[in-house]
Amino acid sequence: MLVTLNGEQREVQATSVAALMAELDCTGGHYAVALNYDVVPRGKWDATAVNAGDEIEILTPRQGG
Amino acid sequence: MVKFYDREISSRLLIGSALYPSPAIMQDAIRESGAAIVTVSLRREAAGGKAGDQFWSLIRELGVTVLPNTAGCRSVREAVTTAKLARELFGTAWIKLEVIADNDTLQPDVVGLVEAATILIKDGFEVFPYCTEDLSVANRLADAGCRVIMPWAAPIGSARGIVSRDALKLLRDRLPDITLVVDAGLGAPSHAAEAMELGYDAVLLNTAIAKAENPVAMARAFRLAVEAGRTGFEAGLMGARDFASPSTPVIGTPFWHAVS
């Protein structure tokens, strides 16, 4: 299905946030996820469904001023 | 010591983590600055990317307190969501709140800023708003529950120093119980000293150190300037006068004759 991932359209197989993170090889590190502008805490990645058309942001720590 | 919400912090210099020539220089400059609070951001990670993890390891080695920002956010919705993501990612209720109004000046959108700060404080955040020197905006932020307020000296990265000295002084006079930080636009150690002499509690800077020819030496220069400015403020500056006043005693001046 087609989702918007970090601002770009992308075809994904995963149907949960946890599966999506595994599919993207984003595991084990420091990540925060927003699904349609709502934060999905790490403890809820398994239970949170990803649906076609969802807008997903995957963020990590970066330099800032 | 200076208080940021309920935490006592030893250094009055807050430093950014961006724009350094290398990760090693970033670490050395932050150490040399003596800063205990370092600003960081959140950015999109490419699939399989590890840049975030590498950067985070460098920051953790420094043993500093992080202050995540919402840099680049242009709406209340973006800023509020970014703040919540920062809390999830960094495990802190602190947020340097930026809502930007203009691409060229990076001027804060003060209306959106007050709205976002109000939402976040109700949600348990401890907000460090990046704002202009406008007194009415600062009052609104204080009314919303901000106990730290961070007016700009000049546009971010401009190195112009304090443009509106009188307005910054007025903020200090009117908000004696708020922790006030001059954030953005400082270019030289003397600018930082001037902010501290005005009675500001701290300064936050990044570009002036990171873009210096020698960032580590400049970090030291800013550390010393902040210390000098604060010590000067605490010592009590004499007021400026319109006319000269001799420092050498007048009594006993040689060859002096009373004017008849």
Short mmCIF file of C-alpha atoms in Angstrom, two decimals:
data_model
loop_
_atom_site.label_atom_id
_atom_site.label_comp_id
_atom_site.label_asym_id
_atom_site.label_seq_id
_atom_site.Cartn_x
_atom_site.Cartn_y
_atom_site.Cartn_z
CA MET A 1 0.00 0.00 0.00
CA LEU A 2 1.00 3.59 -0.52
CA VAL A 3 1.88 5.83 2.44
CA THR A 4 3.65 9.18 2.79
CA LEU A 5 6.91 8.48 4.57
CA ASN A 6 9.02 11.47 5.62
CA GLY A 7 7.28 13.56 3.00
CA GLU A 8 7.63 11.11 0.10
CA GLN A 9 5.16 8.62 -1.35
CA ARG A 10 6.33 5.07 -0.74
CA GLU A 11 4.96 1.56 -1.21
CA VAL A 12 5.22 -0.51 1.99
CA GLN A 13 4.20 -4.00 3.05
CA ALA A 14 3.99 -3.48 6.82
CA THR A 15 0.60 -3.08 8.49
CA SER A 16 1.88 -1.96 11.90
CA VAL A 17 4.39 0.69 12.98
CA ALA A 18 6.68 -2.00 14.47
CA ALA A 19 6.65 -3.96 11.20
CA LEU A 20 7.25 -0.78 9.23
CA MET A 21 10.30 0.07 11.31
CA ALA A 22 11.68 -3.43 10.73
CA GLU A 23 10.94 -3.18 7.00
CA LEU A 24 12.89 0.09 6.87
CA ASP A 25 15.80 -1.33 8.92
CA CYS A 26 15.09 1.29 11.61
CA THR A 27 15.46 -0.91 14.67
CA GLY A 28 17.63 -0.79 17.74
CA GLY A 29 18.43 2.90 17.47
CA HIS A 30 16.94 6.16 18.61
CA TYR A 31 13.79 6.89 16.66
CA ALA A 32 10.57 8.76 17.25
CA VAL A 33 7.53 8.16 15.08
CA ALA A 34 4.55 10.36 14.27
CA LEU A 35 1.51 8.96 12.50
CA ASN A 36 -0.74 11.64 11.02
CA TYR A 37 0.76 14.23 13.41
CA ASP A 38 0.26 12.04 16.50
CA VAL A 39 3.27 10.66 18.34
CA VAL A 40 3.34 6.86 18.55
CA PRO A 41 5.31 5.95 21.69
CA ARG A 42 7.72 3.07 21.23
CA GLY A 43 5.61 0.88 23.53
CA LYS A 44 2.70 1.18 21.10
CA TRP A 45 4.51 0.42 17.83
CA ASP A 46 3.24 -3.17 17.80
CA ALA A 47 -0.36 -2.24 18.44
CA THR A 48 -0.56 0.73 16.06
CA ALA A 49 -1.85 -0.05 12.57
CA VAL A 50 -0.50 1.58 9.42
CA ASN A 51 -3.12 2.23 6.75
CA ALA A 52 -2.99 3.31 3.13
CA GLY A 53 -2.62 7.07 2.81
CA ASP A 54 -1.13 7.53 6.28
CA GLU A 55 1.42 10.28 6.79
CA ILE A 56 4.39 8.94 8.76
CA GLU A 57 7.42 10.79 10.08
CA ILE A 58 10.47 8.91 11.40
CA LEU A 59 12.89 11.20 13.24
CA THR A 60 16.26 10.84 14.97
CA PRO A 61 18.54 13.13 17.02
CA ARG A 62 20.46 15.68 14.99
CA GLN A 63 22.62 18.78 15.40
CA GLY A 64 20.70 21.89 16.42
CA GLY A 65 21.13 25.47 17.54
CA MET B 1 24.07 28.88 39.53
CA VAL B 2 21.09 29.73 37.36
CA LYS B 3 17.65 28.17 37.52
CA PHE B 4 15.92 26.67 34.51
CA TYR B 5 12.52 25.57 35.78
CA ASP B 6 13.37 23.38 38.79
CA ARG B 7 16.97 22.67 37.83
CA GLU B 8 20.01 24.57 39.04
CA ILE B 9 22.59 24.81 36.25
CA SER B 10 26.21 25.82 36.79
CA SER B 11 26.94 27.51 33.45
CA ARG B 12 25.29 30.64 32.07
CA LEU B 13 26.31 29.73 28.54
CA LEU B 14 24.02 27.47 26.52
CA ILE B 15 25.55 26.17 23.31
CA GLY B 16 24.29 24.69 20.05
CA SER B 17 25.60 21.50 18.46
CA ALA B 18 25.35 22.48 14.78
CA LEU B 19 27.64 23.83 12.04
CA TYR B 20 31.02 22.73 13.48
CA PRO B 21 33.79 21.71 11.05
CA SER B 22 33.86 18.17 12.50
CA PRO B 23 32.26 16.07 15.25
CA ALA B 24 35.54 16.14 17.22
CA ILE B 25 35.69 19.94 17.10
CA MET B 26 32.07 20.08 18.20
CA GLN B 27 32.88 18.01 21.26
CA ASP B 28 36.03 19.99 22.09
CA ALA B 29 34.25 23.33 21.66
CA ILE B 30 31.33 22.29 23.86
CA ARG B 31 33.74 21.09 26.56
CA GLU B 32 35.78 24.30 26.35
CA SER B 33 32.65 26.46 26.58
CA GLY B 34 31.84 24.97 29.97
CA ALA B 35 28.19 24.77 28.89
CA ALA B 36 25.99 22.32 30.75
CA ILE B 37 23.03 22.66 28.37
CA VAL B 38 23.36 21.80 24.67
CA THR B 39 20.67 22.32 22.06
CA VAL B 40 19.82 19.52 19.64
CA SER B 41 17.17 18.91 17.00
CA LEU B 42 15.19 16.12 15.38
CA ARG B 43 15.39 15.39 11.69
CA ARG B 44 14.12 12.79 9.27
CA GLU B 45 16.19 9.62 9.06
CA ALA B 46 16.68 7.82 5.76
CA ALA B 47 15.68 4.14 5.74
CA GLY B 48 18.47 2.19 7.41
CA GLY B 49 20.33 5.41 8.21
CA LYS B 50 22.42 5.63 11.39
CA ALA B 51 23.38 9.33 11.39
CA GLY B 52 21.08 9.98 14.32
CA ASP B 53 22.64 7.26 16.44
CA GLN B 54 26.17 8.45 15.67
CA PHE B 55 25.36 12.03 16.62
CA TRP B 56 23.55 10.95 19.78
CA SER B 57 26.58 8.95 20.93
CA LEU B 58 28.77 12.06 20.66
CA ILE B 59 26.35 14.10 22.76
CA ARG B 60 26.00 11.41 25.42
CA GLU B 61 29.78 11.22 25.79
CA LEU B 62 29.72 14.88 26.86
CA GLY B 63 27.44 14.21 29.82
CA VAL B 64 25.42 17.39 29.21
CA THR B 65 21.74 18.20 29.57
CA VAL B 66 20.05 18.41 26.18
CA LEU B 67 17.56 21.05 25.13
CA PRO B 68 15.75 19.87 21.98
CA ASN B 69 14.43 22.53 19.62
CA THR B 70 11.58 22.80 17.13
CA ALA B 71 13.77 24.60 14.58
CA GLY B 72 12.20 24.98 11.16
CA CYS B 73 8.61 24.62 12.33
CA ARG B 74 6.32 27.12 10.65
CA SER B 75 2.99 26.33 12.26
CA VAL B 76 1.64 25.65 15.72
CA ARG B 77 0.71 22.13 14.67
CA GLU B 78 4.22 21.33 13.42
CA ALA B 79 5.84 22.80 16.52
CA VAL B 80 3.56 20.99 18.97
CA THR B 81 4.02 17.63 17.23
CA THR B 82 7.79 18.14 16.99
CA ALA B 83 7.92 18.97 20.71
CA LYS B 84 6.06 15.76 21.53
CA LEU B 85 8.42 13.76 19.30
CA ALA B 86 11.37 15.40 21.08
CA ARG B 87 9.98 14.37 24.45
CA GLU B 88 9.63 10.80 23.19
CA LEU B 89 13.10 10.76 21.65
CA PHE B 90 15.16 12.57 24.29
CA GLY B 91 13.13 11.75 27.41
CA THR B 92 12.92 15.37 28.54
CA ALA B 93 10.06 17.80 29.17
CA TRP B 94 12.31 20.69 28.10
CA ILE B 95 11.70 22.19 24.66
CA LYS B 96 13.24 25.20 22.94
CA LEU B 97 10.12 26.33 21.15
CA GLU B 98 10.57 27.95 17.75
CA VAL B 99 7.71 28.89 15.45
CA ILE B 100 9.21 30.69 12.49
CA ALA B 101 7.38 33.42 10.56
CA ASP B 102 9.82 34.45 7.85
CA ASN B 103 12.43 32.57 5.84
CA ASP B 104 14.86 35.47 5.46
CA THR B 105 14.91 36.84 8.99
CA LEU B 106 13.90 33.64 10.82
CA GLN B 107 11.71 36.00 12.81
CA PRO B 108 9.60 34.22 15.43
CA ASP B 109 5.86 34.02 14.72
CA VAL B 110 5.00 35.43 18.13
CA VAL B 111 1.26 34.78 17.82
CA GLY B 112 1.82 31.14 16.97
CA LEU B 113 4.52 30.95 19.64
CA VAL B 114 2.16 31.99 22.44
CA GLU B 115 -0.48 29.54 21.18
CA ALA B 116 1.99 26.64 20.96
CA ALA B 117 3.53 27.45 24.35
CA THR B 118 0.09 27.46 25.96
CA ILE B 119 -0.74 24.04 24.49
CA LEU B 120 2.60 22.52 25.48
CA ILE B 121 2.63 23.85 29.06
CA LYS B 122 -0.83 22.37 29.63
CA ASP B 123 0.64 19.09 28.39
CA GLY B 124 3.42 19.18 31.00
CA PHE B 125 6.26 20.67 28.95
CA GLU B 126 8.82 23.12 30.30
CA VAL B 127 8.99 25.58 27.45
CA PHE B 128 11.98 27.76 26.47
CA PRO B 129 10.37 30.05 23.85
CA TYR B 130 12.55 31.76 21.25
CA CYS B 131 10.90 35.16 20.83
CA THR B 132 11.46 38.77 19.86
CA GLU B 133 12.29 41.51 22.36
CA ASP B 134 8.63 42.64 22.44
CA LEU B 135 7.41 43.16 26.01
CA SER B 136 3.77 42.30 25.31
CA VAL B 137 4.78 38.96 23.82
CA ALA B 138 7.07 38.19 26.75
CA ASN B 139 4.23 39.00 29.14
CA ARG B 140 1.90 36.64 27.27
CA LEU B 141 4.50 33.89 27.41
CA ALA B 142 4.99 34.43 31.15
CA ASP B 143 1.21 34.41 31.66
CA ALA B 144 1.05 31.10 29.75
CA GLY B 145 3.47 29.62 32.31
CA CYS B 146 6.87 30.04 30.67
CA ARG B 147 9.47 30.46 33.42
CA VAL B 148 12.28 30.81 30.89
CA ILE B 149 12.00 33.32 28.02
CA MET B 150 14.58 33.68 25.26
CA PRO B 151 14.46 36.91 23.22
CA TRP B 152 16.71 37.31 20.22
CA ALA B 153 19.56 39.83 20.09
CA ALA B 154 19.43 39.85 16.28
CA PRO B 155 18.39 37.34 13.57
CA ILE B 156 19.77 33.80 13.97
CA GLY B 157 23.28 33.47 12.59
CA SER B 158 23.59 37.19 11.77
CA ALA B 159 26.37 37.94 14.32
CA ARG B 160 25.07 41.50 14.66
CA GLY B 161 24.92 41.54 18.45
CA ILE B 162 22.27 43.34 20.50
CA VAL B 163 20.16 45.47 18.15
CA SER B 164 17.47 46.62 20.59
CA ARG B 165 19.34 47.20 23.81
CA ASP B 166 16.65 49.34 25.44
CA ALA B 167 13.93 46.78 24.71
CA LEU B 168 16.01 43.95 26.17
CA LYS B 169 16.72 46.06 29.24
CA LEU B 170 13.00 46.73 29.65
CA LEU B 171 12.27 42.98 29.56
CA ARG B 172 14.80 42.45 32.32
CA ASP B 173 13.30 45.22 34.45
CA ARG B 174 9.71 44.05 33.98
CA LEU B 175 10.28 40.31 34.33
CA PRO B 176 12.60 40.02 37.34
CA ASP B 177 11.47 36.51 38.26
CA ILE B 178 11.74 34.97 34.79
CA THR B 179 14.97 33.30 33.70
CA LEU B 180 15.89 35.43 30.68
CA VAL B 181 18.26 34.17 28.02
CA VAL B 182 19.51 36.16 25.03
CA ASP B 183 19.22 33.67 22.19
CA ALA B 184 20.41 34.24 18.64
CA GLY B 185 22.35 36.93 16.81
CA LEU B 186 25.40 37.19 19.07
CA GLY B 187 28.62 37.32 17.06
CA ALA B 188 31.41 38.33 19.42
CA PRO B 189 32.31 37.65 23.05
CA SER B 190 31.69 41.35 23.79
CA HIS B 191 28.05 40.89 22.69
CA ALA B 192 27.64 38.11 25.24
CA ALA B 193 29.25 40.22 27.94
CA GLU B 194 26.86 43.07 27.11
CA ALA B 195 23.85 40.76 27.50
CA MET B 196 25.12 39.60 30.87
CA GLU B 197 25.81 43.18 31.99
CA LEU B 198 22.15 43.96 31.25
CA GLY B 199 21.28 41.39 33.90
CA TYR B 200 20.30 38.53 31.61
CA ASP B 201 20.60 35.15 33.28
CA ALA B 202 22.32 33.42 30.38
CA VAL B 203 23.05 33.47 26.65
CA LEU B 204 22.47 30.81 24.01
CA LEU B 205 24.65 30.74 20.94
CA ASN B 206 25.86 28.43 18.23
CA THR B 207 27.03 30.01 14.98
CA ALA B 208 29.47 32.50 16.53
CA ILE B 209 31.45 29.63 18.01
CA ALA B 210 30.95 26.97 15.34
CA LYS B 211 31.84 29.30 12.46
CA ALA B 212 34.85 30.95 14.10
CA GLU B 213 38.25 30.21 12.56
CA ASN B 214 39.08 28.36 15.76
CA PRO B 215 35.83 27.21 17.37
CA VAL B 216 37.51 25.76 20.47
CA ALA B 217 39.36 29.01 21.26
CA MET B 218 36.18 31.00 20.57
CA ALA B 219 34.25 28.76 22.95
CA ARG B 220 36.74 29.72 25.65
CA ALA B 221 36.45 33.40 24.74
CA PHE B 222 32.65 33.27 25.11
CA ARG B 223 32.93 31.38 28.41
CA LEU B 224 35.20 34.11 29.79
CA ALA B 225 33.01 36.90 28.38
CA VAL B 226 29.89 35.46 29.99
CA GLU B 227 31.70 35.16 33.29
CA ALA B 228 33.09 38.71 33.01
CA GLY B 229 29.71 40.19 32.08
CA ARG B 230 27.88 38.42 34.87
CA THR B 231 30.50 39.36 37.45
CA GLY B 232 30.27 42.96 36.24
CA PHE B 233 26.49 42.93 36.62
CA GLU B 234 26.69 41.48 40.12
CA ALA B 235 29.35 44.04 41.08
CA GLY B 236 26.92 46.83 40.17
CA LEU B 237 27.79 48.99 37.17
CA MET B 238 28.01 52.73 37.66
CA GLY B 239 25.57 54.70 35.55
CA ALA B 240 26.64 56.65 32.47
CA ARG B 241 27.04 60.45 32.85
CA ASP B 242 26.72 63.29 30.38
CA PHE B 243 29.91 65.11 31.40
CA ALA B 244 33.42 64.33 32.51
CA SER B 245 34.22 63.77 36.15
CA PRO B 246 37.91 63.72 37.11
CA SER B 247 39.20 60.54 38.64
CA THR B 248 42.40 62.12 39.99
CA PRO B 249 41.84 64.22 43.18
CA VAL B 250 41.38 67.93 42.45
CA ILE B 251 42.50 69.05 45.91
CA GLY B 252 46.24 69.71 45.92
CA THR B 253 46.55 70.12 42.18
CA PRO B 254 49.98 71.85 41.55
CA PHE B 255 50.08 75.41 40.21
CA TRP B 256 46.34 75.74 40.90
CA HIS B 257 45.03 79.25 41.60
CA ALA B 258 41.54 80.21 42.64
CA VAL B 259 39.77 82.09 39.84
CA SER B 260 39.21 85.65 41.03
#
